[in-house]
Short mmCIF file of C-alpha atoms and ligand atoms in Angstrom, two decimals:
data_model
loop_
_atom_site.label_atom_id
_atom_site.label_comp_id
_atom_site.label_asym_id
_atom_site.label_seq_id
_atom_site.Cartn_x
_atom_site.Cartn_y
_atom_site.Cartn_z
CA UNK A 53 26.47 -0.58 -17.82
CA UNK A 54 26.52 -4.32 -18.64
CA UNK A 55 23.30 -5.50 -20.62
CA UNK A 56 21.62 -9.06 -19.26
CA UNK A 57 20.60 -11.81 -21.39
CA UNK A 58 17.01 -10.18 -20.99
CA UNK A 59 18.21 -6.94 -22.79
CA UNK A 60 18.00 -5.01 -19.31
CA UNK A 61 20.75 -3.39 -18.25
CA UNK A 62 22.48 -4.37 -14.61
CA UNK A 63 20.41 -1.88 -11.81
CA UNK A 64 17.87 -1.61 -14.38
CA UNK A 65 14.65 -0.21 -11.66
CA UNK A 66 17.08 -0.07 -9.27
CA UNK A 67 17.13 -3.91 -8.96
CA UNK A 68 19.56 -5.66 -6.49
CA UNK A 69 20.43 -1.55 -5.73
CA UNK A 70 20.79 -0.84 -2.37
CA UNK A 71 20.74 3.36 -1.89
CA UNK A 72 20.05 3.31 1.85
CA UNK A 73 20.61 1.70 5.38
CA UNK A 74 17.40 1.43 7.22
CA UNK A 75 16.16 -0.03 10.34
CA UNK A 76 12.10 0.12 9.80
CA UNK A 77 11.89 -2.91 7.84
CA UNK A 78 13.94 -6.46 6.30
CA UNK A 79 13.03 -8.91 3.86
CA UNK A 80 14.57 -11.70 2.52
CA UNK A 81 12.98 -12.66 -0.74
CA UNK A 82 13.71 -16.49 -0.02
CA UNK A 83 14.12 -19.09 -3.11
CA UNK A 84 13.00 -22.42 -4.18
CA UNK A 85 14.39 -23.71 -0.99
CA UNK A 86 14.13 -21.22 1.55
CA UNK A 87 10.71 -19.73 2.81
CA UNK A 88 10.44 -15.39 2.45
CA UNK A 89 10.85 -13.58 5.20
CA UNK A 90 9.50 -9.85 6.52
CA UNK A 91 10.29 -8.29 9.80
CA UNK A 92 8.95 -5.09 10.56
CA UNK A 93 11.89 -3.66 13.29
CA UNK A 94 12.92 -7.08 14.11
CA UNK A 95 9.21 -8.14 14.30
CA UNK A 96 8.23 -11.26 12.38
CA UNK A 97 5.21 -10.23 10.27
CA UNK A 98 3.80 -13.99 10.71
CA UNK A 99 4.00 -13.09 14.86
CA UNK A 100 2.71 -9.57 14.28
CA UNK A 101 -0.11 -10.44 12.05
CA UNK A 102 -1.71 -12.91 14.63
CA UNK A 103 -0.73 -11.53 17.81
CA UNK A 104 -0.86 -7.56 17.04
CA UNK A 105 -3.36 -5.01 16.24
CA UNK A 106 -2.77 -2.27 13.02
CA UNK A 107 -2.24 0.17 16.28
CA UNK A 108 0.91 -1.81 18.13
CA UNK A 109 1.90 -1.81 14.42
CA UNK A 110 1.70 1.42 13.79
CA UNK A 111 3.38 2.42 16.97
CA UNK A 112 6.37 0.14 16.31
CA UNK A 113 7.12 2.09 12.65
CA UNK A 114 6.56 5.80 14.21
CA UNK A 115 8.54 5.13 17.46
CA UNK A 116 10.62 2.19 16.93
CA UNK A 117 9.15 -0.32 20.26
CA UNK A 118 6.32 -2.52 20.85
CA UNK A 119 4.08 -0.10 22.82
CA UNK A 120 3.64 -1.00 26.52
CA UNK A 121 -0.49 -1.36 27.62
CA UNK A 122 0.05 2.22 28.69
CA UNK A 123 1.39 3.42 25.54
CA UNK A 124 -0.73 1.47 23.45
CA UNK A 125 -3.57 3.43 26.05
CA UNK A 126 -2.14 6.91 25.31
CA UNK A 127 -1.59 5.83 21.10
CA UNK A 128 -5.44 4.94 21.13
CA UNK A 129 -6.55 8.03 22.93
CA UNK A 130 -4.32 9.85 20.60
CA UNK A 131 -5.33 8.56 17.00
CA UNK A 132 -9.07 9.14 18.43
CA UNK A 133 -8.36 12.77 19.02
CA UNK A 134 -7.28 12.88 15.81
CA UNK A 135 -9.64 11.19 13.03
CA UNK A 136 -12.02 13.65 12.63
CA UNK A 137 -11.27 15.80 9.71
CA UNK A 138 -10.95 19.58 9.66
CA UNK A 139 -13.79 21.16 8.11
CA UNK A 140 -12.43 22.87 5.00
CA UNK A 141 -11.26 19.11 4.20
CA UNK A 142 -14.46 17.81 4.25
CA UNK A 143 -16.08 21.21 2.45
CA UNK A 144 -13.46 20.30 -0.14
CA UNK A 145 -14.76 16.27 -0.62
CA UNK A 146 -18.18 17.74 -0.91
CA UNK A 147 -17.11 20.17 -3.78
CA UNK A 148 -15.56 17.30 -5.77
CA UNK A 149 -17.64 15.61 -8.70
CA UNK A 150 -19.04 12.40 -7.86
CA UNK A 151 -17.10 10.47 -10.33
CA UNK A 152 -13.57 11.35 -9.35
CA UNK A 153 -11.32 8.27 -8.22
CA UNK A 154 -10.92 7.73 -4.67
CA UNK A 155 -7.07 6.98 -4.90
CA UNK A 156 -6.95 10.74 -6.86
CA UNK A 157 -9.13 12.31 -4.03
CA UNK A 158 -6.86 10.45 -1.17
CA UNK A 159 -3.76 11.87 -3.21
CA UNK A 160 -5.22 15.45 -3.32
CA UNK A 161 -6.76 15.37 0.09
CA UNK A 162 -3.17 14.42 1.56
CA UNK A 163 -2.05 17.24 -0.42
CA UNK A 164 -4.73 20.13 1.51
CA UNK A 165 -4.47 18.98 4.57
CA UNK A 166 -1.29 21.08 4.35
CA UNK A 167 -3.53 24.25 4.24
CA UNK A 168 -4.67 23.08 7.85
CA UNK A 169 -1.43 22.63 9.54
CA UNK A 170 0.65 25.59 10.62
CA UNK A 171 3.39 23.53 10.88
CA UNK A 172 3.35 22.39 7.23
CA UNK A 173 6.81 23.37 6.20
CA UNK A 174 8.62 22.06 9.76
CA UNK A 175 10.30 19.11 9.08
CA UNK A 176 11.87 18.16 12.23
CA UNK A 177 11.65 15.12 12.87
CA UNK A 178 9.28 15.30 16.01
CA UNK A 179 6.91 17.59 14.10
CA UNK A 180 7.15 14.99 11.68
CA UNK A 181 6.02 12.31 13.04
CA UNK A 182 3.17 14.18 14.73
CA UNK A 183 1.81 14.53 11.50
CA UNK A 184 2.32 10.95 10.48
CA UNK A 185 0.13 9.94 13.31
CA UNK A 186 -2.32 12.54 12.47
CA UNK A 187 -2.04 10.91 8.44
CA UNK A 188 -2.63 7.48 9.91
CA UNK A 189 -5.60 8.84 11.61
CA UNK A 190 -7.07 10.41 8.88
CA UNK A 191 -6.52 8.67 6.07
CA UNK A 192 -9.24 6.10 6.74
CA UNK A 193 -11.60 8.96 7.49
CA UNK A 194 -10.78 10.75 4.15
CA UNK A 195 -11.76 7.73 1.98
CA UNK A 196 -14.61 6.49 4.45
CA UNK A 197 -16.04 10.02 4.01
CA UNK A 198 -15.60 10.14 0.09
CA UNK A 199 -17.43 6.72 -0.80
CA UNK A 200 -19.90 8.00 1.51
CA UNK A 201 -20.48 11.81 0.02
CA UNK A 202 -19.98 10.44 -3.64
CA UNK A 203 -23.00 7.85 -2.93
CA UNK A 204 -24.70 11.31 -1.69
CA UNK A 205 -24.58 10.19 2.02
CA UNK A 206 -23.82 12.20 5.14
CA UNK A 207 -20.43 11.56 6.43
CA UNK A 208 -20.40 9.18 9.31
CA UNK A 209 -18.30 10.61 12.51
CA UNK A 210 -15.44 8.15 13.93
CA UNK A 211 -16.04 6.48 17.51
CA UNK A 212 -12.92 6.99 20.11
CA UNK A 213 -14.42 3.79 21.65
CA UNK A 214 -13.42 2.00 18.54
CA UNK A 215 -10.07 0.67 17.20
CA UNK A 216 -8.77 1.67 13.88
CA UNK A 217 -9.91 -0.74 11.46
CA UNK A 218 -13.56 -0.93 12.96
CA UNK A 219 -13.71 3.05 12.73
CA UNK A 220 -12.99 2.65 9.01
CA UNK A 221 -15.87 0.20 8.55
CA UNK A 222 -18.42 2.17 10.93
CA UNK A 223 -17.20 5.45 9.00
CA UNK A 224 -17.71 4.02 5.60
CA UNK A 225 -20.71 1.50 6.53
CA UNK A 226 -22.82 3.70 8.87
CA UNK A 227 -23.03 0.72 10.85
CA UNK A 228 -20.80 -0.73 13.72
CA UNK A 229 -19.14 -4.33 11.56
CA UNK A 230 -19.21 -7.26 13.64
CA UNK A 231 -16.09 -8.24 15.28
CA UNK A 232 -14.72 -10.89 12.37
CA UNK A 233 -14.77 -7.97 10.19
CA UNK A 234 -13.17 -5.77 12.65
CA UNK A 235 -10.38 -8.43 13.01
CA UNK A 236 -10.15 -9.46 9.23
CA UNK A 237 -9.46 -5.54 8.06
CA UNK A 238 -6.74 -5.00 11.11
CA UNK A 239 -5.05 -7.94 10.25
CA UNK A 240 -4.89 -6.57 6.73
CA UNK A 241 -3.32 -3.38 7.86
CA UNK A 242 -0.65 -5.12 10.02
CA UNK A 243 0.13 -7.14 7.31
CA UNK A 244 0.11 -3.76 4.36
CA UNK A 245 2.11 -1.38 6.70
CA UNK A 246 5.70 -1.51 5.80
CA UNK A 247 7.40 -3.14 2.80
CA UNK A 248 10.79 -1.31 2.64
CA UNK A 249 12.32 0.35 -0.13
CA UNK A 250 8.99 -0.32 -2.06
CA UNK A 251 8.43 2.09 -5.08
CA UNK A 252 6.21 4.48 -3.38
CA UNK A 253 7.93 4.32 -0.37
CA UNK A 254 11.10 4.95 -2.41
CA UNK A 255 9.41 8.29 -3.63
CA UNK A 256 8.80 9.27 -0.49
CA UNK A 257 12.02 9.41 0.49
CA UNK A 258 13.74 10.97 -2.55
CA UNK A 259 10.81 13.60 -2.34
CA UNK A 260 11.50 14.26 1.63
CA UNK A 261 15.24 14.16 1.16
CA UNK A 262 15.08 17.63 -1.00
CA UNK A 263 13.67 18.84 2.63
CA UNK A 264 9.84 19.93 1.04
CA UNK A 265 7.04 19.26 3.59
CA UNK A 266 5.65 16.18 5.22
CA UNK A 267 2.29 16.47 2.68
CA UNK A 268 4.22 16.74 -0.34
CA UNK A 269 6.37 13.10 0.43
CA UNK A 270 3.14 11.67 0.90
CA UNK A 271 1.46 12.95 -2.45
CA UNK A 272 4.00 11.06 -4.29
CA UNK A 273 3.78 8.22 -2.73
CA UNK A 274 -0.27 7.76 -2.66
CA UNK A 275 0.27 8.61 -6.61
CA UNK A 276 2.42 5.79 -6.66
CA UNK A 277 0.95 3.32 -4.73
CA UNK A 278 -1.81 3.71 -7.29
CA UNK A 279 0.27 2.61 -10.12
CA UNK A 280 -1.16 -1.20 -11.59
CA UNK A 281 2.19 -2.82 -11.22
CA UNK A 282 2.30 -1.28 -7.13
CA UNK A 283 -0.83 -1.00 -5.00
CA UNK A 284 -3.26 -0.94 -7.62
CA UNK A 285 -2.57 -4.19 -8.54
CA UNK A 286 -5.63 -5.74 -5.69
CA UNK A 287 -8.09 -3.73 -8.08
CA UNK A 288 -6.86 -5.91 -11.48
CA UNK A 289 -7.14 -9.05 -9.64
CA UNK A 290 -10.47 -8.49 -9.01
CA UNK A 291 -11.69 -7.31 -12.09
CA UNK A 292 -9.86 -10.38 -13.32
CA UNK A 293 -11.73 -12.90 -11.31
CA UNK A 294 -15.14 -10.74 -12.03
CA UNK A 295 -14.24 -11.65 -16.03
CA UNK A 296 -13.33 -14.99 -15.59
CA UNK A 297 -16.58 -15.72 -13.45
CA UNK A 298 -16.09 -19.34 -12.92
CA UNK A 299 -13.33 -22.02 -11.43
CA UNK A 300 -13.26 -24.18 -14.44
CA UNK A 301 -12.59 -21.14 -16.66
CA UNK A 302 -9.40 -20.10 -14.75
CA UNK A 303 -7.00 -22.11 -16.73
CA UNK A 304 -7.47 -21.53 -19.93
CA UNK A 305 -7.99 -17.64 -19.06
CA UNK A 306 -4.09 -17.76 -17.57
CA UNK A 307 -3.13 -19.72 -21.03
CA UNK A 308 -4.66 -17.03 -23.04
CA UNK A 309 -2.57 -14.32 -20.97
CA UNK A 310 0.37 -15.91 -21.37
CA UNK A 311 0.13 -16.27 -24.85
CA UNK A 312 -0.73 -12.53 -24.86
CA UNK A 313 2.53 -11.56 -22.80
CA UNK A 314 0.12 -9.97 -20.57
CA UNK A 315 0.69 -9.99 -17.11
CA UNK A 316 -1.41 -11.00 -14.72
CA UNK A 317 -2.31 -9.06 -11.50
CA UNK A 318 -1.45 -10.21 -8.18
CA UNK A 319 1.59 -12.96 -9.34
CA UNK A 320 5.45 -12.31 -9.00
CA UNK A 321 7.57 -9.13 -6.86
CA UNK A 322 10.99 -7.98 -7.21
CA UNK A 323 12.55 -9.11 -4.10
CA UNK A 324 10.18 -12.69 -3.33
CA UNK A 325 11.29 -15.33 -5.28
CA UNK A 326 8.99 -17.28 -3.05
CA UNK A 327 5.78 -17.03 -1.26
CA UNK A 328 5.03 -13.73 -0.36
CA UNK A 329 4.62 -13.92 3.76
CA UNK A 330 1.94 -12.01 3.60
CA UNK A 331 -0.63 -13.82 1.00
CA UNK A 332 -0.09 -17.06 3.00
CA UNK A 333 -2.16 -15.13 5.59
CA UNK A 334 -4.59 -13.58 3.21
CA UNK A 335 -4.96 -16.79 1.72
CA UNK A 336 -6.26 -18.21 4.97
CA UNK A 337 -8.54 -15.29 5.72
CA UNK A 338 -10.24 -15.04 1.99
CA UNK A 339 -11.09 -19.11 2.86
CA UNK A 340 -12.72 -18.12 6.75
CA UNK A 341 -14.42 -14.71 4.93
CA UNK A 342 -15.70 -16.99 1.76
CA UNK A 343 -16.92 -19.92 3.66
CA UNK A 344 -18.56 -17.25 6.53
CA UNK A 345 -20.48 -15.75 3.36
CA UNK A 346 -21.87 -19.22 2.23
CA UNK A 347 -19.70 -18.87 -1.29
CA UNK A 348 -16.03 -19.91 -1.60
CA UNK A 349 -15.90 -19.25 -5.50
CA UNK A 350 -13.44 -16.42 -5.70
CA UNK A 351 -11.41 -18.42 -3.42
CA UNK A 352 -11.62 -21.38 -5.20
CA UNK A 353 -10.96 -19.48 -8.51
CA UNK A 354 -8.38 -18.07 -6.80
CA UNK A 355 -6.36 -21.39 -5.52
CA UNK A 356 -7.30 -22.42 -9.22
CA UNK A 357 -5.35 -19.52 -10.70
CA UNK A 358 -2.47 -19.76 -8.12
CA UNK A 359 -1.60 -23.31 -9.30
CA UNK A 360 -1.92 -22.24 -13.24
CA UNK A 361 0.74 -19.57 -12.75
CA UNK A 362 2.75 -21.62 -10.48
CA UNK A 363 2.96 -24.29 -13.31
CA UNK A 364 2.85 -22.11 -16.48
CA UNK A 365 5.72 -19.28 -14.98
CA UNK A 366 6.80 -20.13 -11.57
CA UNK A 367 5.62 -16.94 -10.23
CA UNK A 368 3.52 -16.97 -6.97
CA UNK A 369 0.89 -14.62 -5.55
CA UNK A 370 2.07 -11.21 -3.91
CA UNK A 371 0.17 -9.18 -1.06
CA UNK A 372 -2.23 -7.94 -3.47
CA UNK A 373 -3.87 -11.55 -5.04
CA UNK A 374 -5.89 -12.69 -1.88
CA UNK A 375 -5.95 -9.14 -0.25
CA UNK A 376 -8.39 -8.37 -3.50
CA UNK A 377 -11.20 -11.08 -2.55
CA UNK A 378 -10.62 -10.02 1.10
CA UNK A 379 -11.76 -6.78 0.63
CA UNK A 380 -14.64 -7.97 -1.54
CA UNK A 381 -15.54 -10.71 1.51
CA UNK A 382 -15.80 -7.81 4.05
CA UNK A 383 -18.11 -5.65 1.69
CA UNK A 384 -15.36 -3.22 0.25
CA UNK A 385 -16.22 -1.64 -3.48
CA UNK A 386 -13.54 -2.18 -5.44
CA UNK A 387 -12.61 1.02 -6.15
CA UNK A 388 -11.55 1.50 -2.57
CA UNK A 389 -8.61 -1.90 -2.49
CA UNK A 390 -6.04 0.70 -3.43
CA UNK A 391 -7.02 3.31 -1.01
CA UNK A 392 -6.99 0.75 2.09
CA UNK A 393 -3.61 -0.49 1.00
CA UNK A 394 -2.51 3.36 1.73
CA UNK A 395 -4.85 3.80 4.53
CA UNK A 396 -2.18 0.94 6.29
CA UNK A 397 0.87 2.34 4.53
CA UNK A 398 0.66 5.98 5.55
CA UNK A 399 2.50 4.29 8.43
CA UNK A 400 5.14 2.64 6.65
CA UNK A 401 5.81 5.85 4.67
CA UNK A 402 5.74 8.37 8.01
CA UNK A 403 8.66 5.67 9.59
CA UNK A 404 10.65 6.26 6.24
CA UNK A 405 10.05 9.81 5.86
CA UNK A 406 11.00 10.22 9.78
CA UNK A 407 14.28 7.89 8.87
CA UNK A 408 14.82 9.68 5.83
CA UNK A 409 14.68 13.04 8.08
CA UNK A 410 17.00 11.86 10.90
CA UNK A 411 19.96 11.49 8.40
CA UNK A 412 18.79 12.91 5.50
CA UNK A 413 20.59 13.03 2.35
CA UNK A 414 19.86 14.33 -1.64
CA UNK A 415 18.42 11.27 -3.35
CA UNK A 416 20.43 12.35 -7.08
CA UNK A 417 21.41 8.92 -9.02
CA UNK A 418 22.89 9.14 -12.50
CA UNK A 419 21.98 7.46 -15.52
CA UNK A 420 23.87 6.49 -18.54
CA UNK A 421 23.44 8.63 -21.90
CA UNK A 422 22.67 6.91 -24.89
CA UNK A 423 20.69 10.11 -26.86
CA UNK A 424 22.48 11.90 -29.66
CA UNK A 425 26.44 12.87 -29.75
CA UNK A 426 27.01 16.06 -29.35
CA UNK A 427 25.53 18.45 -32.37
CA UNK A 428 25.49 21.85 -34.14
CA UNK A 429 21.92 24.06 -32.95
CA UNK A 430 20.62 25.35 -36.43
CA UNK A 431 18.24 28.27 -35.85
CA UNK A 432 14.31 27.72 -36.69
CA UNK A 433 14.63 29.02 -40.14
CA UNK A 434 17.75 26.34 -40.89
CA UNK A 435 16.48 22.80 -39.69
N1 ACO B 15 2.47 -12.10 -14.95
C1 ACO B 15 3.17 -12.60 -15.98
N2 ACO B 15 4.50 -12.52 -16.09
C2 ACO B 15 5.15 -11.91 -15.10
C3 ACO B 15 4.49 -11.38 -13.99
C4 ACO B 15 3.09 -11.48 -13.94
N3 ACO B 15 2.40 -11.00 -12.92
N4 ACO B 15 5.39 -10.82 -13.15
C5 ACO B 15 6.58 -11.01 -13.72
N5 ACO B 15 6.44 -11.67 -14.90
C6 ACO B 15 7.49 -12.08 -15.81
C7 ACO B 15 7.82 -10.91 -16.74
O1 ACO B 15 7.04 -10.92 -17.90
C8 ACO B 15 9.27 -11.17 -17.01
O2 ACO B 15 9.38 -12.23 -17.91
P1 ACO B 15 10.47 -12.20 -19.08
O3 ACO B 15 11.80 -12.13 -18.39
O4 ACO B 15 10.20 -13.46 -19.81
O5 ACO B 15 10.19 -10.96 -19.87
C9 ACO B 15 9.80 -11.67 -15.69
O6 ACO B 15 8.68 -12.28 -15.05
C10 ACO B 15 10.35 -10.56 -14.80
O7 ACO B 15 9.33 -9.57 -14.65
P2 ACO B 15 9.59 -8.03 -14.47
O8 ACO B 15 8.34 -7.27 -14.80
O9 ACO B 15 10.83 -7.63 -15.21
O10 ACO B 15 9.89 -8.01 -12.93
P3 ACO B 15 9.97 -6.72 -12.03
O11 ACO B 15 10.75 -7.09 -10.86
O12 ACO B 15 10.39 -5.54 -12.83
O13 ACO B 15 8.42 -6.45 -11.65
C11 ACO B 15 6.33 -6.69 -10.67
C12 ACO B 15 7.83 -6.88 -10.50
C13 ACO B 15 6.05 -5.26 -11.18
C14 ACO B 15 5.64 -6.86 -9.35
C15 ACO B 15 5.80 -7.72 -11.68
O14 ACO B 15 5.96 -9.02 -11.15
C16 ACO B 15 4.38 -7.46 -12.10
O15 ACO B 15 4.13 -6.66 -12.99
N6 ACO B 15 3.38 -8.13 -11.42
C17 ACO B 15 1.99 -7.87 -11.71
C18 ACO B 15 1.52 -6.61 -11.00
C19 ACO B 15 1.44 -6.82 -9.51
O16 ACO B 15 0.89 -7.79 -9.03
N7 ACO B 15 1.95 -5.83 -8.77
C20 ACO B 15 1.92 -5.83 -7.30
C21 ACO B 15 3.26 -6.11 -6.73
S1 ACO B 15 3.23 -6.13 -4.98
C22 ACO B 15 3.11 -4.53 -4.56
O17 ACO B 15 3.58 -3.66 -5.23
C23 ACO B 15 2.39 -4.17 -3.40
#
């Protein structure tokens, strides 16, 4: 393996590794000169995050087409059928202690919905995406119910008359949100979805490719999405901005990091080497959600800390910088950032484990040894 000037070695994380053909998703990460680019199945996300709803979305990733008005009828209907949870699931959520995480309950909930589906161990692929569209229904309900039964409220039931985004609010509110909100979190799921060979998306696939069940691929990847340098990155940037408090404060704060070798939440991605797609929209909503709300500090603070670690590194924001004050704009607690990034990627991850099931192979790289030569075993009573 050749070593870099860095002191990583070439495919170090996989980088610049390609292990798989896919058609769910492309990006090109762009450069100084050349804007990003993300198509979901062809689909420009820019043309998809104004024009589409999180349920055209979703119905591109599980069955490869735009849906016609008819399908997009029958998806509706279907995903409303769905939502509710099965009652040993929501028995379980009330047994839990009030203080558990909800990206570990989401992670552990995936796992017992197994215990409800007969199917659990099928894993052809139309059984398999059956259960990705029952996931994508009930993933919002799962974390809607938990900050609602660890706050010692009654779970709220979903609405068929709603769409998918303004169920999660209604679920986890108790009240309808008004249709900005409604729009604001869709858009957010259209634009969190897909994001190829992302790490948890990644384990996903090698964990599906050993042929285990549907629940188990998805464990691993909501324990990886909740990882600080993945998904869990939204919840640092707003504890960052929480710390730094004030506009004027952002650039020495970003000095001090640097100067730390810390890194800071929300700024640089493996593939972009330019503007992640996605923030430029995110950018534009936490701007209409701050100025709705009467205070466009966090946004400010955030345009503030954009431009320090644009000068100081060159690095710009990924998804997960303006998703965080987003969230915070439509009334999320922050512990639940994370868990909506998964409640929009549990489609993503059902298109890969489907595509991952329709020509599956054993995910089995190597690595090069560099532990100890070869060497005598002494017995206990010798070393
Ligand atoms: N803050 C400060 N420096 C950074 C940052 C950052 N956010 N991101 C990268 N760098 C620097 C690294 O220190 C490194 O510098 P060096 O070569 O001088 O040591 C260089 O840029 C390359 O960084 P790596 O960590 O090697 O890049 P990698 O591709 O492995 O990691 C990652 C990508 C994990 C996203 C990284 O940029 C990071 O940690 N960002 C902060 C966490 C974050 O926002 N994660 C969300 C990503 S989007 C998503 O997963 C949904």
């Amino acid at each position: 393996m050749a070593q870099k000037p860095s002191g990583r070695f070439e495919g170090e994380g996989l980088e610049g590794i390609k292990v798989s053909q896919t058609e769910v998703c492309f990006i090109d990460g762009g450069g100084p000169d050349r804007a990003a680019k993300l198509l979901y199945r062809g689909y420009n996300i820019h043309d998809l995050a104004v024009q589409s709803s999180y349920e055209e979305t979703v119905h591109l990733l599980l069955y490869g087409t735009l849906p016609t008005r008819s399908q997009l009828d029958d998806l509706r209907r279907k995903l409303g059928g769905m939502r509710a949870l099965p009652p040993e699931v929501l028995k379980f959520l009330q047994s839990l202690p009030r203080t558990a995480k909800p990206m570990d309950v989401l992670r552990t909930a995936v796992s017992a919905l197994s215990f409800s589906d007969p199917r659990s161990d099928d894993v052809s692929v139309e059984v398999a995406r059956e259960k990705g569209l029952r996931l994508v229904a009930q993933f919002g309900t799962i974390m809607a119910a938990w900050d609602r039964v660890r706050s010692g409220k009654v779970p709220v039931p979903p609405d068929p008359e709603l769409g998918h985004a303004a169920n999660f609010l209604l679920m986890q509110r108790g009240q309808k949100a008004d249709d900005l909100e409604s729009r604001a979190l869709d858009v957010c799921l259209v634009l969190h979805a897909e994001h190829d060979f992302n790490a948890s998306t990644f384990s996903a696939r090698v964990t599906i490719a050993t042929l285990t069940d549907f629940y188990s691929a998805i464990t691993s990847a909501v324990g990886t999405l909740k990882g600080p340098l993945h998904g869990g990155a939204n919840e640092g940037v707003m504890k960052n901005l929480n710390e730094i408090g004030t506009p004027d404060k952002v650039e020495g704060w970003v000095q001090k990091q640097f100067a730390a070798k810390q890194k800071i939440m929300g700024f640089g991605h493996r593939v972009y080497k330019t503007e992640d797609p996605r923030a430029t929209h995110l950018r534009k909503m936490s701007l209409e959600l701050g100025k709705r709300r009467g205070n466009t500090t966090l946004y400010d603070m955030s345009i503030a800390m954009e431009g320090a670690v644009k000068r100081e590194k060159g690095l710009s924001p990924n998804v997960d910088f303006y998703s965080a004050t987003v969230y915070h704009a439509i009334g999320l607690p922050l512990d639940l950032f994370t868990p909506i990034f998964a409640v929009s990627r549990i489609a993503g991850w059902s298109a890969h484990v489907i595509e991952q099931l329709s020509n599956n192979r054993l995910i089995r790289p190597l690595s090069e040894y560099v532990g100890a030569a070869e060497r005598p075993y002494l017995p206990v009573e010798k070393r």
